[in-house]
């Protein structure tokens, strides 16, 4: 058994899966969660440091049960990395309330359920790290993003709020803001994704940010995120006009 343990949700595919392998290859115990148990089992077979804990983050009881099982096995969780997310570009163009509720349920409330399950543990422990995966789509409003952008925006605000609350207990809270990364999620996109990167690139940046820095926000690739950070501080009228032009946003 290794000294350090990380719990990764959203670990069956994409960024979470690549990060699970990165930590496992660096000698960490990795408790990995998602709904598709078969994919978690395959991951387990590929690396002796990976341990599957199937979970649906929309189920509060399931989150706390899985957390208890992980603690029972490893005694400690040094980093809790909450990466679950859903995005369906075809359904983001309209105000489909049911769809938006589902996106909020997975992206925002699902992450919140996981954070709630570790809250008491970290407060009592007085150390450790909770990391929340958001997106550059949460910086400001974007066209055709009626559910995903707002869910990530809510996570950004939540992460800042929790940063203060957990700092009092000596617990680090960090926010992950990836640009475009090639995963099953972005494979659905039918638009050009600037500075698209691989999951291994994302895993490398996240691993470094979590283990070698103490920064609040880990964002990448900088070529894209720095432009968006500039757009973020523009007055509304400039932002709306510029983004409208850049995205060639037209009336339907
Ligand atoms: N790829 C990008 O360009 C990009 C950019 C910015 C932010 N992000 C964020 O990065 C995170 C990972 O995304 P990704 O690109 O790696 O996408 P992905 O490959 O589709 O991964 C999403 C993960 O979430 C899990 N998941 C979905 N619903 C769940 C639920 N109800 N309960 C438990 N697990 C659930 C999926 O596993 P199961 O289906 O097996 O449950 C999967 O492991 C997401 O939060 C996403 O918003 C991605």
CSV table of C-alpha atoms and ligand atoms in Angstrom, one decimal:
chain,number,residue,atom,x,y,z
A,1,UNK,CA,0.0,0.0,0.0
A,2,UNK,CA,1.3,3.5,-0.9
A,3,UNK,CA,1.5,6.4,1.5
A,4,UNK,CA,-0.7,8.8,-0.5
A,5,UNK,CA,-4.3,8.4,-1.7
A,6,UNK,CA,-6.4,10.3,-4.2
A,7,UNK,CA,-10.1,9.9,-4.9
A,8,UNK,CA,-11.1,10.8,-8.5
A,9,UNK,CA,-14.7,11.0,-9.7
A,10,UNK,CA,-15.4,11.0,-13.4
A,11,UNK,CA,-12.6,8.5,-13.8
A,12,UNK,CA,-14.0,6.0,-16.3
A,13,UNK,CA,-13.0,8.1,-19.3
A,14,UNK,CA,-11.4,11.4,-20.5
A,15,UNK,CA,-9.5,13.7,-18.1
A,16,UNK,CA,-10.4,11.7,-14.9
A,17,UNK,CA,-9.1,8.4,-16.4
A,18,UNK,CA,-5.9,9.9,-17.6
A,19,UNK,CA,-5.3,11.6,-14.2
A,20,UNK,CA,-6.0,8.3,-12.4
A,21,UNK,CA,-3.2,6.6,-14.5
A,22,UNK,CA,-0.9,9.6,-13.9
A,23,UNK,CA,-1.2,9.4,-10.1
A,24,UNK,CA,-1.1,5.6,-10.1
A,25,UNK,CA,2.1,5.7,-12.2
A,26,UNK,CA,3.6,8.1,-9.6
A,27,UNK,CA,3.0,5.7,-6.7
A,28,UNK,CA,-0.3,7.0,-5.3
A,29,UNK,CA,-3.3,4.8,-4.4
A,30,UNK,CA,-6.1,5.9,-6.7
A,31,UNK,CA,-9.7,5.3,-5.8
A,32,UNK,CA,-11.6,5.9,-9.0
A,33,UNK,CA,-15.4,6.5,-9.4
A,34,UNK,CA,-17.9,6.7,-12.2
A,35,UNK,CA,-21.1,4.9,-13.1
A,36,UNK,CA,-19.7,2.4,-15.7
A,37,UNK,CA,-18.2,-0.3,-13.5
A,38,UNK,CA,-16.9,-2.3,-16.5
A,39,UNK,CA,-14.6,0.7,-17.5
A,40,UNK,CA,-13.4,1.1,-13.9
A,41,UNK,CA,-12.6,-2.7,-13.8
A,42,UNK,CA,-10.6,-2.4,-17.0
A,43,UNK,CA,-8.6,0.5,-15.5
A,44,UNK,CA,-8.0,-1.5,-12.3
A,45,UNK,CA,-6.5,-4.4,-14.4
A,46,UNK,CA,-4.1,-1.9,-16.1
A,47,UNK,CA,-2.5,-0.7,-12.8
A,48,UNK,CA,-2.2,-2.3,-9.4
A,49,UNK,CA,-2.5,1.2,-7.7
A,50,UNK,CA,-6.1,1.7,-9.1
A,51,UNK,CA,-9.1,0.7,-7.1
A,52,UNK,CA,-12.7,1.0,-8.5
A,53,UNK,CA,-15.5,2.5,-6.5
A,54,UNK,CA,-18.6,2.7,-8.8
A,55,UNK,CA,-20.8,5.7,-8.0
A,56,UNK,CA,-23.6,7.9,-9.4
A,57,UNK,CA,-22.9,11.3,-8.0
A,58,UNK,CA,-26.5,12.4,-8.3
A,59,UNK,CA,-27.2,10.0,-5.4
A,60,UNK,CA,-26.3,11.6,-2.1
A,61,UNK,CA,-26.3,8.3,-0.1
A,62,UNK,CA,-24.2,6.6,-2.7
A,63,UNK,CA,-21.6,9.4,-2.4
A,64,UNK,CA,-21.3,9.1,1.4
A,65,UNK,CA,-21.3,5.3,1.2
A,66,UNK,CA,-18.5,5.3,-1.3
A,67,UNK,CA,-16.5,7.8,0.7
A,68,UNK,CA,-16.9,5.6,3.8
A,69,UNK,CA,-15.7,2.6,1.9
A,70,UNK,CA,-12.6,4.4,0.5
A,71,UNK,CA,-11.7,5.7,4.0
A,72,UNK,CA,-12.2,2.2,5.5
A,73,UNK,CA,-9.6,0.8,3.0
A,74,UNK,CA,-7.0,3.6,2.8
A,75,UNK,CA,-7.5,5.3,6.2
A,76,UNK,CA,-6.8,8.7,4.5
A,77,UNK,CA,-7.7,10.6,1.4
A,78,UNK,CA,-5.1,13.2,0.7
A,79,UNK,CA,-6.8,14.7,-2.4
A,80,UNK,CA,-10.4,14.5,-3.4
A,81,UNK,CA,-10.6,15.3,-7.1
A,82,UNK,CA,-14.2,15.9,-8.3
A,83,UNK,CA,-14.3,15.7,-12.1
A,84,UNK,CA,-17.7,14.4,-13.0
A,85,UNK,CA,-19.4,16.3,-15.8
A,86,UNK,CA,-21.9,16.1,-18.7
A,87,UNK,CA,-22.3,18.2,-21.8
A,88,UNK,CA,-24.5,17.7,-24.9
A,89,UNK,CA,-24.0,20.5,-27.4
A,90,UNK,CA,-27.1,19.6,-29.4
A,91,UNK,CA,-29.3,20.3,-26.4
A,92,UNK,CA,-27.7,23.5,-25.3
A,93,UNK,CA,-29.1,25.7,-28.0
A,94,UNK,CA,-32.6,25.9,-26.6
A,95,UNK,CA,-34.0,26.5,-23.1
A,96,UNK,CA,-34.8,22.9,-22.4
A,97,UNK,CA,-35.6,23.1,-18.7
A,98,UNK,CA,-35.4,19.4,-18.1
A,99,UNK,CA,-32.1,19.1,-19.8
A,100,UNK,CA,-30.7,22.1,-17.9
A,101,UNK,CA,-31.9,20.5,-14.6
A,102,UNK,CA,-30.1,17.3,-15.5
A,103,UNK,CA,-26.8,19.2,-16.3
A,104,UNK,CA,-27.1,21.1,-13.0
A,105,UNK,CA,-27.9,17.8,-11.2
A,106,UNK,CA,-24.7,16.1,-12.5
A,107,UNK,CA,-22.2,19.0,-12.8
A,108,UNK,CA,-23.2,21.2,-9.9
A,109,UNK,CA,-25.2,19.2,-7.4
A,110,UNK,CA,-23.3,15.9,-8.2
A,111,UNK,CA,-20.0,17.7,-7.3
A,112,UNK,CA,-21.7,19.2,-4.2
A,113,UNK,CA,-22.8,15.8,-3.1
A,114,UNK,CA,-19.2,14.6,-3.3
A,115,UNK,CA,-17.9,17.7,-1.4
A,116,UNK,CA,-20.5,17.2,1.3
A,117,UNK,CA,-19.4,13.6,1.8
A,118,UNK,CA,-15.8,14.7,2.6
A,119,UNK,CA,-16.7,17.9,4.5
A,120,UNK,CA,-16.6,16.6,8.0
A,121,UNK,CA,-13.6,14.4,7.3
A,122,UNK,CA,-11.4,17.2,6.1
A,123,UNK,CA,-12.5,19.6,8.8
A,124,UNK,CA,-11.6,17.1,11.5
A,125,UNK,CA,-8.4,16.1,9.8
A,126,UNK,CA,-7.2,19.7,9.4
A,127,UNK,CA,-5.3,19.0,6.2
A,128,UNK,CA,-5.9,17.7,2.7
A,129,UNK,CA,-7.2,19.0,-0.6
A,130,UNK,CA,-10.5,19.2,-2.4
A,131,UNK,CA,-10.2,19.9,-6.1
A,132,UNK,CA,-13.2,20.9,-8.3
A,133,UNK,CA,-13.2,20.5,-12.0
A,134,UNK,CA,-14.9,23.4,-13.7
A,135,UNK,CA,-14.3,24.9,-17.2
A,136,UNK,CA,-13.3,28.0,-19.1
A,137,UNK,CA,-17.0,27.9,-20.1
A,138,UNK,CA,-17.8,29.1,-16.6
A,139,UNK,CA,-15.9,32.3,-16.8
A,140,UNK,CA,-18.7,34.3,-18.6
A,141,UNK,CA,-21.8,33.6,-20.7
A,142,UNK,CA,-21.2,32.1,-24.1
A,143,UNK,CA,-23.5,31.4,-27.0
A,144,UNK,CA,-25.3,28.0,-27.1
A,145,UNK,CA,-24.5,27.1,-23.5
A,146,UNK,CA,-27.8,27.3,-21.5
A,147,UNK,CA,-26.9,24.6,-19.0
A,148,UNK,CA,-23.2,23.7,-19.1
A,149,UNK,CA,-21.9,27.3,-18.8
A,150,UNK,CA,-24.2,28.2,-15.9
A,151,UNK,CA,-23.4,24.9,-14.1
A,152,UNK,CA,-19.6,25.6,-14.3
A,153,UNK,CA,-20.1,29.2,-13.4
A,154,UNK,CA,-21.9,28.1,-10.2
A,155,UNK,CA,-18.9,25.7,-9.5
A,156,UNK,CA,-16.5,28.6,-9.8
A,157,UNK,CA,-18.4,30.6,-7.3
A,158,UNK,CA,-18.7,27.6,-5.0
A,159,UNK,CA,-15.0,26.9,-5.2
A,160,UNK,CA,-14.1,30.4,-4.2
A,161,UNK,CA,-16.6,30.3,-1.3
A,162,UNK,CA,-15.3,27.0,-0.1
A,163,UNK,CA,-11.7,28.2,-0.4
A,164,UNK,CA,-12.3,30.6,2.5
A,165,UNK,CA,-14.3,28.2,4.5
A,166,UNK,CA,-11.8,25.3,4.4
A,167,UNK,CA,-8.7,27.5,4.7
A,168,UNK,CA,-9.7,28.0,8.3
A,169,UNK,CA,-9.2,24.3,8.8
A,170,UNK,CA,-5.9,24.0,6.9
A,171,UNK,CA,-7.6,22.4,3.9
A,172,UNK,CA,-6.8,23.4,0.4
A,173,UNK,CA,-9.5,24.0,-2.2
A,174,UNK,CA,-8.5,24.3,-5.8
A,175,UNK,CA,-10.3,24.9,-9.1
A,176,UNK,CA,-9.4,23.3,-12.4
A,177,UNK,CA,-10.3,25.2,-15.6
A,178,UNK,CA,-9.3,23.2,-18.6
A,179,UNK,CA,-9.5,24.6,-22.2
A,180,UNK,CA,-10.5,22.2,-24.9
A,181,UNK,CA,-9.3,18.6,-24.3
A,182,UNK,CA,-10.0,15.7,-26.6
A,183,UNK,CA,-12.3,13.4,-24.7
A,184,UNK,CA,-15.6,11.6,-25.4
A,185,UNK,CA,-17.3,14.8,-24.1
A,186,UNK,CA,-15.7,17.1,-26.7
A,187,UNK,CA,-15.9,14.4,-29.5
A,188,UNK,CA,-19.5,15.5,-29.7
A,189,UNK,CA,-18.6,19.1,-30.7
A,190,UNK,CA,-19.2,20.2,-34.2
A,191,UNK,CA,-17.2,23.4,-34.0
A,192,UNK,CA,-13.5,24.1,-34.2
A,193,UNK,CA,-11.9,23.9,-30.8
A,194,UNK,CA,-8.9,26.2,-30.5
A,195,UNK,CA,-5.7,24.9,-28.9
A,196,UNK,CA,-7.3,21.4,-28.5
A,197,UNK,CA,-5.0,19.2,-26.3
A,198,UNK,CA,-4.8,15.6,-25.3
A,199,UNK,CA,-5.9,14.0,-22.0
A,200,UNK,CA,-2.2,13.2,-21.2
A,201,UNK,CA,-1.4,16.9,-21.5
A,202,UNK,CA,-4.3,17.8,-19.2
A,203,UNK,CA,-3.2,15.1,-16.7
A,204,UNK,CA,0.3,16.4,-16.7
A,205,UNK,CA,-0.8,20.0,-16.0
A,206,UNK,CA,-3.3,18.9,-13.3
A,207,UNK,CA,-0.8,16.6,-11.6
A,208,UNK,CA,1.8,19.4,-11.5
A,209,UNK,CA,-0.7,21.9,-10.3
A,210,UNK,CA,-2.0,19.6,-7.5
A,211,UNK,CA,1.3,18.2,-6.3
A,212,UNK,CA,3.9,20.9,-7.0
A,213,UNK,CA,2.1,24.2,-6.5
A,214,UNK,CA,-0.2,25.7,-4.0
A,215,UNK,CA,-2.3,27.8,-6.5
A,216,UNK,CA,-6.1,28.1,-6.3
A,217,UNK,CA,-6.8,27.9,-10.0
A,218,UNK,CA,-5.1,25.4,-12.3
A,219,UNK,CA,-5.9,26.5,-15.9
A,220,UNK,CA,-4.5,25.4,-19.2
A,221,UNK,CA,-3.5,25.7,-22.0
A,222,UNK,CA,-2.4,29.3,-21.2
A,223,UNK,CA,-2.6,30.3,-24.9
A,224,UNK,CA,-6.4,30.1,-24.5
A,225,UNK,CA,-7.0,30.7,-20.9
A,226,UNK,CA,-5.1,34.0,-20.7
A,227,UNK,CA,-7.2,35.4,-23.6
A,228,UNK,CA,-10.4,34.3,-21.8
A,229,UNK,CA,-9.2,35.8,-18.6
A,230,UNK,CA,-8.7,39.1,-20.4
A,231,UNK,CA,-12.2,38.8,-21.8
A,232,UNK,CA,-13.5,38.1,-18.3
A,233,UNK,CA,-12.4,41.5,-17.0
A,234,UNK,CA,-13.9,43.5,-19.9
A,235,UNK,CA,-17.0,45.7,-19.4
A,236,UNK,CA,-20.2,44.0,-20.5
A,237,UNK,CA,-20.7,46.0,-23.6
A,238,UNK,CA,-17.2,45.2,-24.9
A,239,UNK,CA,-17.4,41.6,-23.9
A,240,UNK,CA,-20.8,41.0,-25.6
A,241,UNK,CA,-19.8,42.8,-28.8
A,242,UNK,CA,-16.4,41.1,-29.0
A,243,UNK,CA,-17.6,37.6,-28.3
A,244,UNK,CA,-20.5,38.0,-30.7
A,245,UNK,CA,-18.1,38.9,-33.4
A,246,UNK,CA,-15.5,36.2,-32.5
A,247,UNK,CA,-18.1,33.4,-32.4
A,248,UNK,CA,-19.9,34.9,-35.5
A,249,UNK,CA,-23.1,34.6,-33.5
A,250,UNK,CA,-26.1,35.1,-35.7
A,251,UNK,CA,-29.8,35.2,-35.2
A,252,UNK,CA,-31.4,31.8,-36.1
B,1,LIG,N1,-12.8,17.9,-22.3
B,1,LIG,C1,-12.8,19.2,-22.2
B,1,LIG,O1,-12.5,19.9,-23.2
B,1,LIG,C2,-13.2,19.9,-20.9
B,1,LIG,C3,-13.0,21.2,-20.8
B,1,LIG,C4,-13.4,21.9,-19.6
B,1,LIG,C5,-13.9,21.2,-18.6
B,1,LIG,N2,-14.0,19.8,-18.7
B,1,LIG,C6,-14.6,19.1,-17.6
B,1,LIG,O2,-13.7,18.0,-17.2
B,1,LIG,C7,-14.5,17.0,-16.6
B,1,LIG,C8,-14.2,15.7,-17.3
B,1,LIG,O3,-14.7,15.8,-18.6
B,1,LIG,P1,-14.1,14.9,-19.8
B,1,LIG,O4,-13.9,15.8,-20.9
B,1,LIG,O5,-13.0,14.0,-19.4
B,1,LIG,O6,-15.4,14.1,-20.2
B,1,LIG,P2,-15.8,12.6,-20.2
B,1,LIG,O7,-14.7,11.7,-20.8
B,1,LIG,O8,-17.2,12.5,-20.8
B,1,LIG,O9,-15.9,12.2,-18.6
B,1,LIG,C9,-17.0,12.5,-17.8
B,1,LIG,C10,-16.9,11.6,-16.6
B,1,LIG,O10,-18.0,11.8,-15.8
B,1,LIG,C11,-18.6,10.6,-15.4
B,1,LIG,N3,-20.1,10.8,-15.1
B,1,LIG,C12,-21.0,11.4,-15.8
B,1,LIG,N4,-22.2,11.4,-15.1
B,1,LIG,C13,-21.9,10.8,-13.9
B,1,LIG,C14,-22.7,10.5,-12.8
B,1,LIG,N5,-24.0,10.8,-12.7
B,1,LIG,N6,-22.2,9.9,-11.7
B,1,LIG,C15,-20.9,9.6,-11.8
B,1,LIG,N7,-20.0,9.8,-12.8
B,1,LIG,C16,-20.6,10.4,-13.9
B,1,LIG,C17,-18.5,9.7,-16.6
B,1,LIG,O11,-18.5,8.3,-16.3
B,1,LIG,P3,-19.8,7.4,-16.4
B,1,LIG,O12,-20.6,7.7,-17.6
B,1,LIG,O13,-19.2,6.0,-16.4
B,1,LIG,O14,-20.5,7.6,-15.1
B,1,LIG,C18,-17.0,10.1,-17.0
B,1,LIG,O15,-16.1,9.3,-16.3
B,1,LIG,C19,-16.0,17.4,-16.7
B,1,LIG,O16,-16.3,18.0,-15.5
B,1,LIG,C20,-15.9,18.5,-17.8
B,1,LIG,O17,-17.0,19.4,-17.7
B,1,LIG,C21,-13.7,19.1,-19.8
